[in-house]
Coordinates of C-alpha atoms in Angstrom, one line a residue:
M1 CA 121.2 126.3 31.5
K2 CA 118.3 125.8 33.9
F3 CA 114.5 125.7 34.1
G4 CA 112.9 129.0 35.0
T5 CA 109.4 130.2 35.4
S6 CA 108.5 128.8 32.0
G7 CA 110.8 126.4 30.3
L8 CA 114.5 125.9 29.9
R9 CA 116.7 129.0 29.5
G10 CA 120.4 129.6 28.7
L11 CA 122.9 131.3 26.5
S12 CA 122.2 130.7 22.8
I13 CA 125.8 129.7 22.2
D14 CA 125.5 126.9 24.9
L15 CA 122.3 125.6 23.5
V16 CA 123.7 125.5 20.0
A17 CA 127.0 123.9 21.2
G18 CA 125.4 121.0 22.9
G19 CA 122.7 122.0 25.4
A20 CA 119.8 121.5 23.0
S21 CA 121.1 118.0 22.2
I22 CA 121.3 117.1 25.9
Y23 CA 117.9 118.4 26.9
A24 CA 116.1 117.1 23.8
S25 CA 117.5 113.7 24.5
A26 CA 116.5 114.0 28.1
F27 CA 113.0 115.0 27.2
G28 CA 112.6 112.1 24.7
R29 CA 113.9 109.6 27.3
F30 CA 111.5 111.2 29.9
L31 CA 108.5 110.7 27.7
I32 CA 109.4 107.0 27.0
E33 CA 110.4 106.1 30.6
S34 CA 107.3 107.8 32.1
G35 CA 105.0 106.1 29.6
K36 CA 103.8 109.4 28.3
A37 CA 104.9 108.5 24.7
E38 CA 106.3 105.5 22.8
V39 CA 108.9 105.1 20.1
G40 CA 107.2 105.9 16.8
D41 CA 104.8 108.5 18.3
P42 CA 104.8 112.0 16.8
I43 CA 106.5 115.0 18.4
F44 CA 105.8 118.5 17.2
V45 CA 108.5 121.2 17.1
G46 CA 108.1 125.0 16.7
R47 CA 110.4 128.0 17.0
D48 CA 110.6 131.7 17.3
F49 CA 112.4 134.2 15.1
R50 CA 115.7 134.4 17.0
D51 CA 118.8 133.8 14.9
S52 CA 119.8 130.8 17.0
S53 CA 116.4 129.1 16.9
P54 CA 116.7 127.2 13.6
A55 CA 119.9 125.6 14.6
I56 CA 118.6 124.6 18.0
A57 CA 115.4 123.3 16.5
A58 CA 117.4 121.2 13.9
T59 CA 119.4 119.7 16.7
C60 CA 116.2 118.8 18.6
V61 CA 114.7 117.2 15.5
Y62 CA 117.8 115.2 14.9
V63 CA 118.0 113.9 18.5
L64 CA 114.4 113.0 18.8
S65 CA 114.4 111.3 15.4
D66 CA 117.4 109.3 16.5
L67 CA 115.4 108.2 19.6
G68 CA 112.7 106.8 17.2
F69 CA 110.1 109.5 17.4
R70 CA 108.2 110.8 14.3
V71 CA 109.1 114.5 14.3
C72 CA 106.8 117.0 12.8
D73 CA 107.8 120.6 12.0
C74 CA 105.3 123.4 12.8
G75 CA 107.7 126.2 11.8
T76 CA 107.7 129.7 13.3
I77 CA 104.5 129.6 15.2
P78 CA 103.1 131.1 18.5
T79 CA 103.7 128.8 21.5
P80 CA 99.9 128.5 22.3
A81 CA 99.3 127.4 18.7
L82 CA 101.9 124.7 19.0
A83 CA 100.5 123.6 22.4
L84 CA 96.9 123.5 21.1
Y85 CA 97.9 121.5 18.0
S86 CA 99.9 119.0 19.9
M87 CA 97.3 118.5 22.6
K88 CA 94.6 118.0 20.0
N89 CA 96.8 115.3 18.4
R90 CA 97.6 113.9 21.9
A91 CA 101.3 114.2 21.2
A92 CA 104.3 115.8 22.9
S93 CA 105.9 119.0 21.6
L94 CA 108.7 121.4 22.2
M95 CA 109.0 125.1 21.4
V96 CA 112.4 126.7 20.8
T97 CA 112.1 130.1 22.3
G98 CA 113.6 132.5 24.8
S99 CA 110.3 134.4 24.9
H100 CA 111.1 138.0 25.8
I101 CA 114.8 137.7 27.0
P102 CA 117.7 139.2 24.9
A103 CA 118.7 137.6 21.7
D104 CA 122.0 136.2 23.1
R105 CA 119.8 133.8 25.1
N106 CA 117.3 131.2 24.1
G107 CA 115.3 128.3 25.5
I108 CA 113.0 125.4 25.1
K109 CA 109.5 124.9 26.3
F110 CA 108.4 121.3 26.7
Y111 CA 104.9 119.8 26.5
S112 CA 103.7 116.3 27.3
P113 CA 100.7 114.9 25.3
D114 CA 98.4 116.2 28.1
G115 CA 99.9 119.7 28.2
E116 CA 102.7 121.8 29.7
I117 CA 105.1 119.9 31.9
D118 CA 105.1 120.6 35.6
K119 CA 107.9 121.3 38.1
A120 CA 108.2 117.6 39.0
D121 CA 108.6 116.8 35.3
E122 CA 111.3 119.5 35.0
A123 CA 113.2 117.9 37.8
E124 CA 113.1 114.5 36.1
I125 CA 114.2 116.0 32.8
A126 CA 117.1 117.9 34.4
A127 CA 118.2 114.7 36.2
L128 CA 118.2 112.8 32.9
A129 CA 120.1 115.7 31.2
A130 CA 122.8 115.4 33.9
Q131 CA 123.4 111.8 32.7
T132 CA 123.3 112.6 29.0
G133 CA 126.1 113.6 26.6
S134 CA 125.5 115.8 23.5
A135 CA 125.1 114.1 20.1
E136 CA 127.3 115.2 17.3
M137 CA 125.5 116.4 14.1
A138 CA 127.3 117.2 10.9
A139 CA 126.4 120.6 9.4
D140 CA 124.8 118.9 6.4
Q141 CA 123.0 116.2 8.5
R142 CA 119.3 116.7 8.8
S143 CA 116.5 114.4 9.7
A144 CA 113.4 114.0 7.5
V145 CA 110.4 115.7 9.1
E146 CA 106.8 116.2 8.2
D147 CA 105.6 119.8 7.6
H148 CA 102.6 120.6 9.8
S149 CA 103.1 124.4 9.9
G150 CA 99.9 125.0 7.9
Q151 CA 97.7 122.8 10.0
C152 CA 99.1 124.1 13.2
F153 CA 98.4 127.8 12.2
D154 CA 95.0 127.0 10.8
L155 CA 93.8 125.3 14.0
F156 CA 94.8 128.2 16.2
Y157 CA 93.3 130.7 13.7
R158 CA 90.0 128.8 13.7
R159 CA 89.9 128.8 17.5
N160 CA 90.3 132.5 17.6
I161 CA 87.8 133.5 14.9
A162 CA 85.1 131.5 16.8
L163 CA 85.3 133.5 20.0
L164 CA 83.5 136.7 19.1
P165 CA 80.4 137.6 17.0
A166 CA 81.1 138.2 13.3
R167 CA 82.2 141.7 12.3
V168 CA 82.2 142.8 15.9
L169 CA 85.2 145.1 15.3
D170 CA 83.7 146.9 12.3
G171 CA 84.7 150.6 12.5
L172 CA 87.6 150.1 14.8
K173 CA 91.2 150.9 13.8
V174 CA 93.8 148.8 15.5
G175 CA 97.6 149.1 15.3
I176 CA 99.7 146.0 15.5
Y177 CA 103.2 146.4 16.8
Q178 CA 104.7 143.5 14.8
H179 CA 108.4 143.7 15.7
S180 CA 109.7 140.1 15.7
T181 CA 106.9 138.2 17.4
V182 CA 105.8 135.0 15.7
A183 CA 102.2 136.0 16.5
R184 CA 102.3 139.1 14.3
D185 CA 100.6 137.7 11.1
L186 CA 98.1 135.7 13.1
I187 CA 97.0 138.7 15.1
A188 CA 96.5 140.7 11.9
E189 CA 94.5 138.0 10.2
V190 CA 92.2 137.5 13.2
L191 CA 91.5 141.2 13.8
A192 CA 90.8 141.7 10.1
H193 CA 88.4 138.7 10.1
Y194 CA 86.3 140.5 12.8
G195 CA 86.2 143.7 10.7
A196 CA 88.9 145.9 12.3
E197 CA 91.1 148.2 10.1
V198 CA 94.6 146.9 10.8
V199 CA 97.6 149.2 10.8
P200 CA 100.9 147.3 10.7
L201 CA 103.6 149.0 12.8
G202 CA 107.3 148.4 13.5
R203 CA 107.9 145.1 11.8
S204 CA 111.5 144.0 12.3
A205 CA 113.8 141.6 10.4
T206 CA 116.0 141.2 13.5
F207 CA 114.9 139.9 16.9
L208 CA 113.7 142.4 19.5
P209 CA 113.2 141.3 23.1
V210 CA 109.9 142.9 23.9
D211 CA 109.0 142.2 27.6
T212 CA 105.3 142.8 28.2
E213 CA 105.9 143.1 32.0
A214 CA 108.8 145.6 31.8
I215 CA 108.2 147.7 28.6
S216 CA 111.2 149.7 27.6
S217 CA 111.1 153.5 27.4
E218 CA 111.9 153.2 23.7
T219 CA 108.8 151.0 23.1
L220 CA 106.6 153.3 25.2
S221 CA 107.8 156.2 23.0
H222 CA 107.0 154.3 19.8
L223 CA 103.5 153.4 21.1
A224 CA 102.7 157.0 22.0
Y225 CA 103.9 158.3 18.6
W226 CA 102.0 155.6 16.6
A227 CA 98.8 156.2 18.6
E228 CA 98.9 159.9 17.9
S229 CA 100.0 159.6 14.3
H230 CA 97.5 156.9 13.2
H231 CA 94.5 157.8 15.5
V232 CA 94.0 154.2 16.4
D233 CA 91.6 152.8 19.0
A234 CA 94.2 150.5 20.4
I235 CA 97.7 149.0 19.6
V236 CA 98.2 145.3 20.2
S237 CA 101.3 143.1 20.2
A238 CA 102.8 140.1 21.9
D239 CA 106.2 138.9 23.2
G240 CA 108.6 136.9 21.0
D241 CA 106.8 133.5 21.2
G242 CA 103.3 134.9 21.3
D243 CA 102.2 133.7 24.7
R244 CA 102.0 137.1 26.4
P245 CA 99.9 140.0 25.1
L246 CA 100.7 143.7 24.9
V247 CA 97.6 146.0 24.6
A248 CA 97.9 149.8 24.6
D249 CA 95.0 152.2 24.7
E250 CA 94.2 155.0 22.2
R251 CA 97.0 157.1 23.7
G252 CA 99.6 154.4 23.4
V253 CA 99.5 153.7 27.1
P254 CA 99.9 149.9 27.8
L255 CA 97.4 148.1 30.0
R256 CA 98.7 145.9 32.8
G257 CA 98.7 142.2 32.0
D258 CA 96.7 141.3 35.1
L259 CA 94.0 143.8 34.0
L260 CA 93.8 142.1 30.6
G261 CA 93.5 138.8 32.4
L262 CA 90.7 140.2 34.6
M263 CA 88.8 141.5 31.6
T264 CA 89.0 138.1 30.0
A265 CA 87.9 136.3 33.2
E266 CA 84.9 138.6 33.4
Y267 CA 84.1 138.1 29.7
L268 CA 84.2 134.3 30.1
R269 CA 82.2 134.5 33.4
A270 CA 84.8 132.7 35.4
D271 CA 83.9 131.2 38.7
A272 CA 87.5 130.9 39.8
I273 CA 90.7 132.9 39.0
V274 CA 94.1 131.6 39.6
T275 CA 97.0 134.1 39.4
P276 CA 100.4 134.7 41.0
V277 CA 101.0 136.9 44.0
T278 CA 102.4 139.6 41.7
S279 CA 99.0 140.3 40.1
N280 CA 97.0 143.3 41.3
S281 CA 95.8 143.0 44.8
G282 CA 92.5 144.7 43.9
I283 CA 91.2 141.7 42.0
E284 CA 89.7 140.1 45.1
A285 CA 87.7 143.3 45.8
L286 CA 85.8 142.8 42.6
G287 CA 84.1 139.6 43.9
F288 CA 86.0 136.8 42.1
P289 CA 87.2 133.8 44.1
V290 CA 91.0 134.0 43.7
R291 CA 93.8 131.5 44.3
R292 CA 97.3 133.1 44.6
T293 CA 100.4 131.2 43.5
R294 CA 104.1 131.7 42.8
V295 CA 105.1 133.2 39.5
G296 CA 105.3 130.8 36.6
S297 CA 102.8 129.0 34.4
P298 CA 103.4 125.6 36.1
F299 CA 102.3 127.0 39.4
V300 CA 99.2 128.6 37.9
I301 CA 98.3 125.3 36.1
A302 CA 98.6 123.5 39.4
G303 CA 96.3 126.0 41.0
M304 CA 93.8 125.6 38.2
K305 CA 93.8 121.9 38.7
E306 CA 93.0 122.4 42.4
A307 CA 90.2 124.7 41.5
L308 CA 88.7 122.2 39.1
A309 CA 89.0 119.5 41.8
A310 CA 87.2 121.7 44.2
G311 CA 84.2 121.8 41.9
K312 CA 84.8 125.1 39.9
E313 CA 83.6 124.9 36.3
R314 CA 84.9 128.0 34.6
V315 CA 88.5 128.3 35.7
V316 CA 90.7 131.1 34.3
G317 CA 94.4 131.7 35.1
F318 CA 96.5 134.6 34.2
E319 CA 99.8 136.2 35.1
A320 CA 100.9 139.9 35.6
N321 CA 102.6 139.6 32.2
G322 CA 99.2 139.0 30.6
G323 CA 99.5 135.4 29.6
L324 CA 96.0 133.8 29.8
L325 CA 95.4 130.1 30.7
L326 CA 92.1 128.4 30.3
A327 CA 91.5 125.3 32.4
S328 CA 88.0 124.5 31.3
A329 CA 85.7 125.0 28.3
C330 CA 83.7 128.2 28.5
S331 CA 80.6 129.2 26.5
V332 CA 79.6 132.8 25.9
D333 CA 76.4 133.6 24.0
G334 CA 76.4 130.1 22.3
R335 CA 80.0 130.2 21.3
T336 CA 82.3 127.7 23.1
I337 CA 86.0 127.9 23.5
D338 CA 87.9 124.8 24.5
P339 CA 90.5 124.7 27.3
L340 CA 94.0 125.7 26.6
P341 CA 96.0 125.4 29.9
T342 CA 99.1 127.3 28.7
R343 CA 99.8 131.0 28.3
D344 CA 98.0 132.6 25.3
C345 CA 98.2 136.2 24.0
M346 CA 95.1 136.1 21.7
L347 CA 92.2 135.8 24.1
P348 CA 93.2 138.9 26.1
I349 CA 93.8 140.9 23.0
L350 CA 90.4 140.0 21.4
V351 CA 88.5 140.6 24.6
A352 CA 90.1 144.0 25.3
V353 CA 89.5 145.2 21.7
S354 CA 86.0 143.9 21.7
L355 CA 85.1 145.9 24.8
I356 CA 85.8 149.1 22.9
A357 CA 83.1 148.2 20.4
A358 CA 80.7 146.7 23.0
Q359 CA 80.8 149.6 25.4
K360 CA 81.4 152.3 22.8
K361 CA 84.0 153.8 25.1
S362 CA 87.7 154.5 24.8
L363 CA 90.0 151.8 26.1
S364 CA 91.4 154.3 28.6
A365 CA 87.9 154.9 30.0
I366 CA 87.2 151.2 30.2
T367 CA 90.5 150.7 32.1
R368 CA 89.6 153.5 34.6
S369 CA 86.2 151.9 35.3
Y370 CA 87.9 148.9 37.1
N371 CA 89.3 151.3 39.7
L372 CA 92.2 149.0 40.6
P373 CA 95.2 150.2 42.6
I374 CA 97.8 151.6 40.3
A375 CA 100.5 149.0 39.8
A376 CA 104.0 149.4 38.2
S377 CA 107.0 147.3 37.8
D378 CA 110.5 147.3 36.4
R379 CA 113.7 145.3 36.7
L380 CA 117.5 145.6 37.1
E381 CA 119.2 143.6 34.5
K382 CA 122.6 141.8 34.9
F383 CA 121.7 141.3 38.6
P384 CA 123.1 137.9 39.5
T385 CA 120.6 135.4 40.9
E386 CA 123.0 134.8 43.8
A387 CA 123.0 138.5 44.7
S388 CA 119.2 138.5 44.6
L389 CA 119.0 135.5 47.0
R390 CA 121.6 137.0 49.4
L391 CA 119.5 140.2 49.5
L392 CA 116.3 138.4 50.3
D393 CA 118.0 136.3 52.9
H394 CA 119.3 139.5 54.5
L395 CA 115.8 141.2 54.5
R396 CA 114.1 138.1 56.0
A397 CA 116.8 137.7 58.7
S398 CA 115.4 140.4 60.9
E399 CA 112.8 143.1 61.1
V400 CA 115.6 145.6 61.7
N401 CA 117.2 144.7 58.3
L402 CA 113.9 145.0 56.5
A403 CA 113.0 148.3 58.2
S404 CA 116.5 149.8 57.4
F405 CA 116.2 148.7 53.7
L406 CA 112.7 150.2 53.3
K407 CA 113.2 153.4 55.4
E408 CA 112.9 155.6 52.4
A409 CA 109.8 153.8 51.2
G410 CA 107.8 153.6 54.5
Q411 CA 107.1 151.4 57.4
G412 CA 106.1 147.8 56.7
S413 CA 103.0 146.4 58.3
S414 CA 102.9 142.9 56.8
R415 CA 104.9 140.7 54.4
N416 CA 104.3 137.8 52.0
D417 CA 107.0 135.2 51.2
V418 CA 105.1 133.2 48.5
D419 CA 107.5 134.3 45.8
G420 CA 110.3 136.8 46.6
L421 CA 109.4 139.3 49.3
R422 CA 106.2 141.3 49.1
V423 CA 105.7 144.0 51.8
T424 CA 102.5 145.9 52.5
L425 CA 103.4 149.3 54.0
A426 CA 101.5 151.0 56.8
D427 CA 99.6 153.2 54.2
Q428 CA 98.6 150.1 52.2
R429 CA 101.1 150.7 49.4
I430 CA 102.9 147.5 48.3
I431 CA 106.5 146.9 47.3
H432 CA 107.7 143.5 46.1
F433 CA 111.2 142.3 45.2
R434 CA 111.5 139.0 43.2
P435 CA 114.5 137.4 41.4
S436 CA 113.6 136.5 37.8
G437 CA 113.3 132.8 37.1
N438 CA 114.4 133.3 33.5
A439 CA 117.4 135.6 33.6
P440 CA 120.0 137.3 35.8
E441 CA 117.8 140.2 36.9
I442 CA 115.7 141.2 39.8
R443 CA 112.2 142.7 39.5
C444 CA 110.4 145.3 41.6
Y445 CA 106.6 145.5 41.7
V446 CA 104.7 148.2 43.5
E447 CA 101.1 149.3 44.1
A448 CA 99.7 152.6 45.2
A449 CA 96.5 154.7 45.0
T450 CA 97.8 157.0 42.3
E451 CA 100.2 156.7 39.4
A452 CA 102.5 159.3 40.8
A453 CA 102.7 157.5 44.1
A454 CA 103.3 154.1 42.4
L455 CA 106.1 155.5 40.2
A456 CA 107.7 157.3 43.1
L457 CA 107.7 154.0 45.1
L458 CA 109.1 152.1 42.2
G459 CA 111.9 154.6 41.9
V460 CA 112.7 154.2 45.6
G461 CA 112.7 150.4 45.3
L462 CA 115.1 150.4 42.3
D463 CA 117.4 152.9 44.0
R464 CA 117.6 150.8 47.1
L465 CA 118.5 147.8 45.0
R466 CA 121.3 149.7 43.3
Q467 CA 122.6 151.0 46.6
W468 CA 122.6 147.6 48.1
V469 CA 124.6 146.1 45.2
S470 CA 127.0 149.0 45.3
A471 CA 127.6 148.4 49.0
Q472 CA 128.3 144.8 48.3
G473 CA 130.9 145.8 45.7
G474 CA 128.8 145.5 42.6
D475 CA 128.4 148.0 39.9
F476 CA 125.1 149.2 38.4

């Protein structure tokens, strides 16, 4: 178990067996020892639809109650809804979720009363966890909790129905890929409120690990089939815990998450954008002041704080996976939306769909109008983190090593080491290798002038990764 780009992650069996107890206790002690909370204060707990999440949440409730906190259950709820509710109540919270990773894994996201914990907080919690033993809880032993699920859902719902003009989506037909995301009912209710005809699609009783940054071929086939069958204007969805959006156009072709973030920043009239180095390199060319960070919401949040300190007033952060973070209140045509400095799927979904109505164009046409470089990404799963780090060390060790590894891709002209290794080739194509912070996998990101060139470069990058592992004695 370890902290990744967003929260604690580990095998579900380890979290159920004792990991959840250890880290919930460490979190509670951290809150008390840091002065961020006191015994008797409320803590809000939410969870996703994974099979292991109820047991992990029950353990967290038991441990935090035993430490003297007043634990409030928010049920199965999107992470941004839980974060908004806890911050409004000036209370800490934790969300039991593994986001988009496979069902045999799970995790916990922690929030202080003032918002998402940062990397320094993670280090303190991890240090306390190293000193903590797991608490034994009998199967029939449960702590009394207050039910806040209705209030939590309602606050987030009201936030999102105040963003756009009334009935702005009248005449639009929007599919919702419901799968097992905790945001599925909320998305449907909000879109229906604005007048859209909602088409439920693909609801699942079992957990499906939908990754908005590396969409599976099976999901792409479903999206294309549904788009053609139902003649929708768009299909929308989210990852498991509802903090990352998925938006596909009228053909079922997904939009890049960083484009969704850019659309939202434009709609909110941002005067500063904070986004990781993996987001599209064409954003700066559109005239926005941009701060680039490492991948992970804690780094984006730190960058947003720096932008506010520098005097920026409308600060928007987003990641290539589409999660939108809002550092400051923004008013658009007399409607004000409050800050929510944690990843949110709803704002990008609503902005993207509203543009179809506002511009009276297809979503694919709107996407083309931004004229960004074509970006693509994919991952190799079951790629040990240690192997990823050895590879990057090898590539950084000498220009000869890097040139040899990239010989089938092209000649490198410059590189960026902010997060992983991002290489700009002589013809301005980009290839970027980065170990995942959440799972044993390595990601490859590329940019090129055309879709064919981007997909070709992505294929070369993934093949080179496989070849390297094979040469090291691995098997992919």
